[in-house]
GROMACS .gro file of N, CA, C and O in nm:
model
  308
    1UNK      N    1   1.743   0.189   0.380
    1UNK     CA    2   1.790   0.076   0.450
    1UNK      C    3   1.699  -0.044   0.433
    1UNK      O    4   1.667  -0.085   0.322
    2UNK      N    5   1.661  -0.101   0.544
    2UNK     CA    6   1.585  -0.226   0.544
    2UNK      C    7   1.448  -0.211   0.477
    2UNK      O    8   1.400  -0.303   0.412
    3UNK      N    9   1.386  -0.094   0.489
    3UNK     CA   10   1.255  -0.074   0.427
    3UNK      C   11   1.265  -0.082   0.275
    3UNK      O   12   1.182  -0.146   0.210
    4UNK      N   13   1.367  -0.020   0.219
    4UNK     CA   14   1.386  -0.025   0.074
    4UNK      C   15   1.415  -0.168   0.029
    4UNK      O   16   1.358  -0.216  -0.069
    5UNK      N   17   1.500  -0.239   0.102
    5UNK     CA   18   1.531  -0.378   0.065
    5UNK      C   19   1.407  -0.465   0.072
    5UNK      O   20   1.385  -0.550  -0.015
    6UNK      N   21   1.325  -0.447   0.175
    6UNK     CA   22   1.203  -0.527   0.190
    6UNK      C   23   1.106  -0.499   0.076
    6UNK      O   24   1.046  -0.592   0.021
    7UNK      N   25   1.090  -0.374   0.040
    7UNK     CA   26   0.996  -0.338  -0.066
    7UNK      C   27   1.044  -0.379  -0.204
    7UNK      O   28   0.964  -0.420  -0.288
    8UNK      N   29   1.172  -0.373  -0.229
    8UNK     CA   30   1.223  -0.408  -0.361
    8UNK      C   31   1.240  -0.559  -0.380
    8UNK      O   32   1.235  -0.608  -0.492
    9UNK      N   33   1.257  -0.633  -0.270
    9UNK     CA   34   1.281  -0.777  -0.281
    9UNK      C   35   1.159  -0.862  -0.248
    9UNK      O   36   1.148  -0.974  -0.296
   10UNK      N   37   1.072  -0.811  -0.162
   10UNK     CA   38   0.958  -0.890  -0.118
   10UNK      C   39   0.994  -0.993  -0.011
   10UNK      O   40   0.910  -1.073   0.029
   11UNK      N   41   1.117  -0.989   0.038
   11UNK     CA   42   1.161  -1.083   0.142
   11UNK      C   43   1.106  -1.037   0.276
   11UNK      O   44   1.109  -0.918   0.307
   12UNK      N   45   1.054  -1.128   0.358
   12UNK     CA   46   1.001  -1.089   0.489
   12UNK      C   47   1.108  -1.028   0.579
   12UNK      O   48   1.225  -1.066   0.573
   13UNK      N   49   1.065  -0.935   0.662
   13UNK     CA   50   1.151  -0.873   0.763
   13UNK      C   51   1.113  -0.933   0.897
   13UNK      O   52   0.995  -0.936   0.933
   14UNK      N   53   1.211  -0.982   0.970
   14UNK     CA   54   1.184  -1.037   1.103
   14UNK      C   55   1.239  -0.940   1.206
   14UNK      O   56   1.360  -0.925   1.220
   15UNK      N   57   1.148  -0.870   1.277
   15UNK     CA   58   1.194  -0.774   1.378
   15UNK      C   59   1.264  -0.846   1.493
   15UNK      O   60   1.226  -0.957   1.530
   16UNK      N   61   1.365  -0.781   1.548
   16UNK     CA   62   1.443  -0.839   1.657
   16UNK      C   63   1.479  -0.730   1.757
   16UNK      O   64   1.530  -0.626   1.720
   17UNK      N   65   1.452  -0.759   1.885
   17UNK     CA   66   1.492  -0.669   1.993
   17UNK      C   67   1.602  -0.740   2.073
   17UNK      O   68   1.593  -0.859   2.100
   18UNK      N   69   1.705  -0.665   2.108
   18UNK     CA   70   1.817  -0.718   2.185
   18UNK      C   71   1.836  -0.630   2.308
   18UNK      O   72   1.844  -0.508   2.296
   19UNK      N   73   1.841  -0.693   2.425
   19UNK     CA   74   1.859  -0.620   2.550
   19UNK      C   75   1.979  -0.676   2.625
   19UNK      O   76   1.996  -0.797   2.635
   20UNK      N   77   2.062  -0.586   2.679
   20UNK     CA   78   2.174  -0.627   2.762
   20UNK      C   79   2.310  -0.607   2.699
   20UNK      O   80   2.413  -0.627   2.765
   21UNK      N   81   2.315  -0.567   2.573
   21UNK     CA   82   2.444  -0.556   2.507
   21UNK      C   83   2.530  -0.443   2.563
   21UNK      O   84   2.652  -0.454   2.567
   22UNK      N   85   2.467  -0.334   2.607
   22UNK     CA   86   2.545  -0.223   2.662
   22UNK      C   87   2.606  -0.259   2.798
   22UNK      O   88   2.713  -0.209   2.833
   23UNK      N   89   2.538  -0.347   2.873
   23UNK     CA   90   2.597  -0.395   2.999
   23UNK      C   91   2.713  -0.489   2.971
   23UNK      O   92   2.811  -0.491   3.044
   24UNK      N   93   2.701  -0.567   2.866
   24UNK     CA   94   2.805  -0.663   2.832
   24UNK      C   95   2.929  -0.596   2.776
   24UNK      O   96   3.041  -0.639   2.803
   25UNK      N   97   2.908  -0.489   2.700
   25UNK     CA   98   3.022  -0.424   2.635
   25UNK      C   99   3.003  -0.273   2.636
   25UNK      O  100   2.975  -0.211   2.534
   26UNK      N  101   3.019  -0.211   2.755
   26UNK     CA  102   3.003  -0.066   2.765
   26UNK      C  103   3.106   0.008   2.678
   26UNK      O  104   3.212  -0.046   2.647
   27UNK      N  105   3.073   0.129   2.645
   27UNK     CA  106   3.166   0.211   2.566
   27UNK      C  107   3.297   0.231   2.641
   27UNK      O  108   3.301   0.235   2.763
   28UNK      N  109   3.402   0.242   2.563
   28UNK     CA  110   3.537   0.267   2.614
   28UNK      C  111   3.590   0.155   2.704
   28UNK      O  112   3.673   0.178   2.791
   29UNK      N  113   3.539   0.034   2.685
   29UNK     CA  114   3.595  -0.080   2.758
   29UNK      C  115   3.664  -0.171   2.657
   29UNK      O  116   3.636  -0.168   2.538
   30UNK      N  117   3.754  -0.253   2.709
   30UNK     CA  118   3.830  -0.341   2.621
   30UNK      C  119   3.782  -0.486   2.625
   30UNK      O  120   3.816  -0.564   2.538
   31UNK      N  121   3.706  -0.519   2.728
   31UNK     CA  122   3.666  -0.658   2.745
   31UNK      C  123   3.514  -0.670   2.760
   31UNK      O  124   3.451  -0.583   2.820
   32UNK      N  125   3.462  -0.778   2.712
   32UNK     CA  126   3.319  -0.805   2.724
   32UNK      C  127   3.293  -0.865   2.862
   32UNK      O  128   3.365  -0.954   2.907
   33UNK      N  129   3.189  -0.816   2.930
   33UNK     CA  130   3.151  -0.867   3.061
   33UNK      C  131   3.048  -0.978   3.042
   33UNK      O  132   2.960  -0.968   2.957
   34UNK      N  133   3.054  -1.082   3.124
   34UNK     CA  134   2.954  -1.188   3.114
   34UNK      C  135   2.822  -1.145   3.180
   34UNK      O  136   2.812  -1.141   3.302
   35UNK      N  137   2.727  -1.107   3.100
   35UNK     CA  138   2.594  -1.068   3.149
   35UNK      C  139   2.488  -1.136   3.063
   35UNK      O  140   2.517  -1.187   2.955
   36UNK      N  141   2.366  -1.133   3.112
   36UNK     CA  142   2.256  -1.194   3.039
   36UNK      C  143   2.214  -1.103   2.923
   36UNK      O  144   2.188  -0.984   2.942
   37UNK      N  145   2.210  -1.159   2.804
   37UNK     CA  146   2.163  -1.091   2.684
   37UNK      C  147   2.030  -1.155   2.646
   37UNK      O  148   2.019  -1.277   2.643
   38UNK      N  149   1.930  -1.074   2.619
   38UNK     CA  150   1.798  -1.125   2.584
   38UNK      C  151   1.765  -1.085   2.440
   38UNK      O  152   1.781  -0.970   2.402
   39UNK      N  153   1.721  -1.184   2.363
   39UNK     CA  154   1.675  -1.161   2.226
   39UNK      C  155   1.527  -1.195   2.217
   39UNK      O  156   1.484  -1.295   2.276
   40UNK      N  157   1.453  -1.114   2.145
   40UNK     CA  158   1.312  -1.147   2.121
   40UNK      C  159   1.283  -1.120   1.973
   40UNK      O  160   1.298  -1.010   1.925
   41UNK      N  161   1.240  -1.227   1.905
   41UNK     CA  162   1.206  -1.219   1.764
   41UNK      C  163   1.057  -1.196   1.749
   41UNK      O  164   0.977  -1.255   1.821
   42UNK      N  165   1.021  -1.113   1.653
   42UNK     CA  166   0.881  -1.087   1.624
   42UNK      C  167   0.833  -1.170   1.507
   42UNK      O  168   0.909  -1.245   1.446
   43UNK      N  169   0.707  -1.155   1.476
   43UNK     CA  170   0.648  -1.223   1.361
   43UNK      C  171   0.701  -1.158   1.233
   43UNK      O  172   0.724  -1.037   1.228
   44UNK      N  173   0.719  -1.236   1.127
   44UNK     CA  174   0.767  -1.180   1.000
   44UNK      C  175   0.670  -1.074   0.946
   44UNK      O  176   0.548  -1.089   0.955
   45UNK      N  177   0.727  -0.969   0.891
   45UNK     CA  178   0.650  -0.863   0.826
   45UNK      C  179   0.669  -0.879   0.676
   45UNK      O  180   0.782  -0.879   0.627
   46UNK      N  181   0.559  -0.896   0.604
   46UNK     CA  182   0.565  -0.921   0.460
   46UNK      C  183   0.520  -0.799   0.382
   46UNK      O  184   0.421  -0.735   0.419
   47UNK      N  185   0.592  -0.770   0.276
   47UNK     CA  186   0.560  -0.657   0.189
   47UNK      C  187   0.564  -0.704   0.044
   47UNK      O  188   0.650  -0.785   0.007
   48UNK      N  189   0.474  -0.651  -0.037
   48UNK     CA  190   0.474  -0.682  -0.179
   48UNK      C  191   0.590  -0.611  -0.247
   48UNK      O  192   0.632  -0.503  -0.205
   49UNK      N  193   0.638  -0.671  -0.355
   49UNK     CA  194   0.748  -0.613  -0.431
   49UNK      C  195   0.701  -0.484  -0.500
   49UNK      O  196   0.593  -0.480  -0.560
   50UNK      N  197   0.781  -0.380  -0.486
   50UNK     CA  198   0.755  -0.252  -0.552
   50UNK      C  199   0.885  -0.209  -0.620
   50UNK      O  200   0.987  -0.197  -0.556
   51UNK      N  201   0.879  -0.185  -0.751
   51UNK     CA  202   1.000  -0.145  -0.824
   51UNK      C  203   1.050  -0.008  -0.783
   51UNK      O  204   1.170   0.013  -0.766
   52UNK      N  205   0.958   0.088  -0.769
   52UNK     CA  206   0.996   0.224  -0.732
   52UNK      C  207   0.906   0.275  -0.620
   52UNK      O  208   0.813   0.353  -0.644
   53UNK      N  209   0.932   0.231  -0.496
   53UNK     CA  210   0.849   0.279  -0.385
   53UNK      C  211   0.870   0.428  -0.360
   53UNK      O  212   0.982   0.478  -0.372
   54UNK      N  213   0.763   0.497  -0.328
   54UNK     CA  214   0.772   0.640  -0.298
   54UNK      C  215   0.841   0.661  -0.162
   54UNK      O  216   0.847   0.569  -0.079
   55UNK      N  217   0.889   0.782  -0.141
   55UNK     CA  218   0.951   0.814  -0.012
   55UNK      C  219   0.852   0.797   0.102
   55UNK      O  220   0.886   0.751   0.210
   56UNK      N  221   0.726   0.833   0.075
   56UNK     CA  222   0.621   0.817   0.176
   56UNK      C  223   0.601   0.670   0.211
   56UNK      O  224   0.589   0.634   0.328
   57UNK      N  225   0.599   0.584   0.110
   57UNK     CA  226   0.582   0.440   0.133
   57UNK      C  227   0.701   0.384   0.211
   57UNK      O  228   0.684   0.306   0.303
   58UNK      N  229   0.822   0.426   0.174
   58UNK     CA  230   0.942   0.379   0.244
   58UNK      C  231   0.936   0.421   0.390
   58UNK      O  232   0.963   0.341   0.480
   59UNK      N  233   0.897   0.545   0.417
   59UNK     CA  234   0.887   0.592   0.555
   59UNK      C  235   0.780   0.518   0.633
   59UNK      O  236   0.797   0.488   0.751
   60UNK      N  237   0.668   0.486   0.568
   60UNK     CA  238   0.562   0.411   0.634
   60UNK      C  239   0.610   0.273   0.675
   60UNK      O  240   0.587   0.229   0.788
   61UNK      N  241   0.679   0.205   0.584
   61UNK     CA  242   0.732   0.071   0.614
   61UNK      C  243   0.838   0.079   0.722
   61UNK      O  244   0.839  -0.002   0.816
   62UNK      N  245   0.927   0.177   0.712
   62UNK     CA  246   1.032   0.195   0.815
   62UNK      C  247   0.969   0.216   0.952
   62UNK      O  248   1.011   0.154   1.051
   63UNK      N  249   0.868   0.301   0.958
   63UNK     CA  250   0.802   0.329   1.087
   63UNK      C  251   0.735   0.203   1.142
   63UNK      O  252   0.738   0.179   1.263
   64UNK      N  253   0.675   0.123   1.054
   64UNK     CA  254   0.610  -0.001   1.099
   64UNK      C  255   0.713  -0.098   1.155
   64UNK      O  256   0.692  -0.160   1.261
   65UNK      N  257   0.826  -0.112   1.088
   65UNK     CA  258   0.932  -0.201   1.135
   65UNK      C  259   0.985  -0.153   1.270
   65UNK      O  260   0.999  -0.232   1.365
   66UNK      N  261   1.012  -0.024   1.281
   66UNK     CA  262   1.065   0.031   1.406
   66UNK      C  263   0.965   0.019   1.520
   66UNK      O  264   1.004  -0.007   1.635
   67UNK      N  265   0.837   0.036   1.492
   67UNK     CA  266   0.734   0.021   1.594
   67UNK      C  267   0.731  -0.122   1.646
   67UNK      O  268   0.720  -0.146   1.766
   68UNK      N  269   0.743  -0.218   1.555
   68UNK     CA  270   0.746  -0.359   1.596
   68UNK      C  271   0.867  -0.388   1.684
   68UNK      O  272   0.855  -0.458   1.784
   69UNK      N  273   0.982  -0.335   1.648
   69UNK     CA  274   1.103  -0.356   1.728
   69UNK      C  275   1.087  -0.292   1.866
   69UNK      O  276   1.122  -0.351   1.968
   70UNK      N  277   1.032  -0.171   1.871
   70UNK     CA  278   1.010  -0.103   1.999
   70UNK      C  279   0.916  -0.182   2.089
   70UNK      O  280   0.940  -0.196   2.208
   71UNK      N  281   0.808  -0.236   2.031
   71UNK     CA  282   0.715  -0.318   2.109
   71UNK      C  283   0.783  -0.443   2.164
   71UNK      O  284   0.759  -0.481   2.280
   72UNK      N  285   0.868  -0.506   2.085
   72UNK     CA  286   0.942  -0.623   2.133
   72UNK      C  287   1.037  -0.584   2.245
   72UNK      O  288   1.048  -0.653   2.346
   73UNK      N  289   1.104  -0.472   2.228
   73UNK     CA  290   1.198  -0.424   2.330
   73UNK      C  291   1.125  -0.394   2.460
   73UNK      O  292   1.174  -0.427   2.569
   74UNK      N  293   1.008  -0.332   2.451
   74UNK     CA  294   0.930  -0.304   2.571
   74UNK      C  295   0.890  -0.431   2.644
   74UNK      O  296   0.880  -0.432   2.767
   75UNK      N  297   0.869  -0.540   2.570
   75UNK     CA  298   0.832  -0.667   2.632
   75UNK      C  299   0.946  -0.728   2.712
   75UNK      O  300   0.923  -0.800   2.809
   76UNK      N  301   1.071  -0.701   2.671
   76UNK     CA  302   1.185  -0.765   2.739
   76UNK      C  303   1.257  -0.672   2.835
   76UNK      O  304   1.348  -0.714   2.904
   77UNK      N  305   1.220  -0.547   2.840
   77UNK     CA  306   1.288  -0.451   2.929
   77UNK      C  307   1.232  -0.457   3.069
   77UNK      O  308   1.122  -0.487   3.096
   0.00000   0.00000   0.00000
């Protein structure tokens, strides 16, 4: 996913946490409820271009991205 794209392209990844979407649009409902949705953007994560990243490298980058998103989510929860 995003880790492979980041490593192969060198484009920065901007982590984003979103809170409130499940309150706005719960499962099995037909209409969106008007509730407060909070977005928090993190600092860009930069990776050097790699033609053939190893599975270990991909997992390391994925874990770093997910950790950043979790930290942002914890800040807004």
